[in-house]
mmCIF file of C-alpha atoms in Angstrom:
data_model
loop_
_atom_site.group_PDB
_atom_site.id
_atom_site.type_symbol
_atom_site.label_atom_id
_atom_site.label_comp_id
_atom_site.label_asym_id
_atom_site.label_seq_id
_atom_site.Cartn_x
_atom_site.Cartn_y
_atom_site.Cartn_z
ATOM 1 C CA MET A 1 -7.662 4.667 16.129
ATOM 2 C CA THR A 2 -7.356 2.634 19.346
ATOM 3 C CA TYR A 3 -8.384 -1.029 19.423
ATOM 4 C CA PRO A 4 -9.640 -2.944 22.505
ATOM 5 C CA ASP A 5 -6.246 -4.658 22.936
ATOM 6 C CA GLU A 6 -4.740 -1.141 23.240
ATOM 7 C CA ARG A 7 -3.070 -1.154 19.817
ATOM 8 C CA ILE A 8 -3.084 2.316 18.321
ATOM 9 C CA VAL A 9 -3.088 2.639 14.542
ATOM 10 C CA HIS A 10 -1.664 5.872 13.138
ATOM 11 C CA TYR A 11 -2.483 6.918 9.585
ATOM 12 C CA GLU A 12 -0.351 9.469 7.732
ATOM 13 C CA PHE A 13 -2.105 11.437 4.983
ATOM 14 C CA ASP A 14 -0.849 13.538 2.085
ATOM 15 C CA ASP A 15 -2.248 16.943 1.073
ATOM 16 C CA MET A 16 -4.988 15.228 -0.966
ATOM 17 C CA GLY A 17 -6.169 13.144 2.001
ATOM 18 C CA LYS A 18 -4.765 9.845 0.737
ATOM 19 C CA VAL A 19 -3.080 7.455 3.169
ATOM 20 C CA VAL A 20 0.703 7.437 2.628
ATOM 21 C CA GLY A 21 1.775 5.561 5.752
ATOM 22 C CA VAL A 22 0.427 3.282 8.493
ATOM 23 C CA THR A 23 2.087 2.656 11.865
ATOM 24 C CA VAL A 24 0.897 0.595 14.847
ATOM 25 C CA THR A 25 1.861 1.344 18.451
ATOM 26 C CA ARG A 26 1.518 -1.469 20.978
ATOM 27 C CA ASN A 27 3.035 -1.548 24.462
ATOM 28 C CA GLY A 28 4.919 1.650 23.632
ATOM 29 C CA GLU A 29 6.614 0.132 20.574
ATOM 30 C CA ASP A 30 6.000 1.536 17.082
ATOM 31 C CA ARG A 31 5.909 -0.763 14.052
ATOM 32 C CA VAL A 32 5.633 0.414 10.478
ATOM 33 C CA ILE A 33 2.941 -1.492 8.588
ATOM 34 C CA ALA A 34 3.232 0.393 5.288
ATOM 35 C CA SER A 35 5.125 3.451 4.074
ATOM 36 C CA SER A 36 5.857 5.339 0.878
ATOM 37 C CA ILE A 37 2.354 4.575 -0.401
ATOM 38 C CA GLU A 38 2.013 6.083 -3.884
ATOM 39 C CA TYR A 39 -1.065 6.597 -6.026
ATOM 40 C CA LEU A 40 -1.867 7.338 -9.641
ATOM 41 C CA HIS A 41 -3.619 10.648 -10.307
ATOM 42 C CA PHE A 42 -7.142 9.209 -10.187
ATOM 43 C CA ALA A 43 -7.075 6.825 -7.220
ATOM 44 C CA PRO A 44 -5.411 3.425 -7.756
ATOM 45 C CA MET A 45 -2.492 2.713 -5.452
ATOM 46 C CA LYS A 46 0.600 2.051 -7.539
ATOM 47 C CA GLY A 47 3.015 0.981 -4.850
ATOM 48 C CA LEU A 48 4.140 0.836 -1.236
ATOM 49 C CA ASP A 49 6.811 -0.475 1.090
ATOM 50 C CA PHE A 50 5.619 -2.976 3.697
ATOM 51 C CA GLY A 51 7.033 -2.791 7.215
ATOM 52 C CA ASN A 52 8.964 -6.021 6.650
ATOM 53 C CA GLY A 53 10.940 -4.394 3.824
ATOM 54 C CA ILE A 54 9.037 -5.941 0.919
ATOM 55 C CA ASN A 55 8.161 -3.519 -1.873
ATOM 56 C CA LEU A 56 4.928 -3.777 -3.887
ATOM 57 C CA ALA A 57 4.684 -2.145 -7.326
ATOM 58 C CA LYS A 58 1.706 -2.222 -9.696
ATOM 59 C CA SER A 59 1.464 -1.164 -13.334
ATOM 60 C CA PHE A 60 -1.707 -0.017 -15.066
ATOM 61 C CA ASP A 61 -2.829 0.607 -18.635
ATOM 62 C CA GLN A 62 -4.383 3.908 -19.802
ATOM 63 C CA ALA A 63 -7.815 2.794 -18.555
ATOM 64 C CA TYR A 64 -6.350 2.190 -15.053
ATOM 65 C CA ARG A 65 -6.634 -1.595 -15.406
ATOM 66 C CA ILE A 66 -3.853 -3.412 -13.608
ATOM 67 C CA THR A 67 -1.324 -4.934 -16.010
ATOM 68 C CA SER A 68 1.252 -6.259 -13.546
ATOM 69 C CA ARG A 69 1.974 -6.656 -9.873
ATOM 70 C CA LYS A 70 5.492 -7.133 -8.541
ATOM 71 C CA GLN A 71 6.819 -7.752 -5.067
ATOM 72 C CA ASP A 72 10.565 -7.225 -4.701
ATOM 73 C CA CYS A 73 11.168 -7.677 -8.442
ATOM 74 C CA ILE A 74 9.182 -10.937 -8.586
ATOM 75 C CA THR A 75 6.245 -10.678 -10.977
ATOM 76 C CA ILE A 76 3.131 -11.937 -9.202
ATOM 77 C CA ALA A 77 0.741 -11.271 -12.090
ATOM 78 C CA SER A 78 1.206 -9.877 -15.550
ATOM 79 C CA GLY A 79 -0.792 -9.602 -18.761
ATOM 80 C CA THR A 80 -4.480 -9.497 -19.570
ATOM 81 C CA MET A 81 -7.019 -10.748 -17.068
ATOM 82 C CA ILE A 82 -10.502 -11.680 -18.261
ATOM 83 C CA TRP A 83 -13.346 -11.734 -15.771
ATOM 84 C CA GLY A 84 -16.264 -13.942 -16.719
#
């Protein structure tokens, strides 16, 4: 996809059609936005590596509800969340 400022976004897909990598090209220079994107069997993304080297990992329960979110071994959220 090419944007008006001439940035080109490249999406890499796996055999199931899910995005596994995103790269941006601008002025002839490629920059990785996200790579190693992994999914659970039925859709939720469970992790990825950002282009700046930070890793994101999510954990889910058996009903695919998120139970924790970690970035580079720092727990951002963990436990039960109640929506009201």
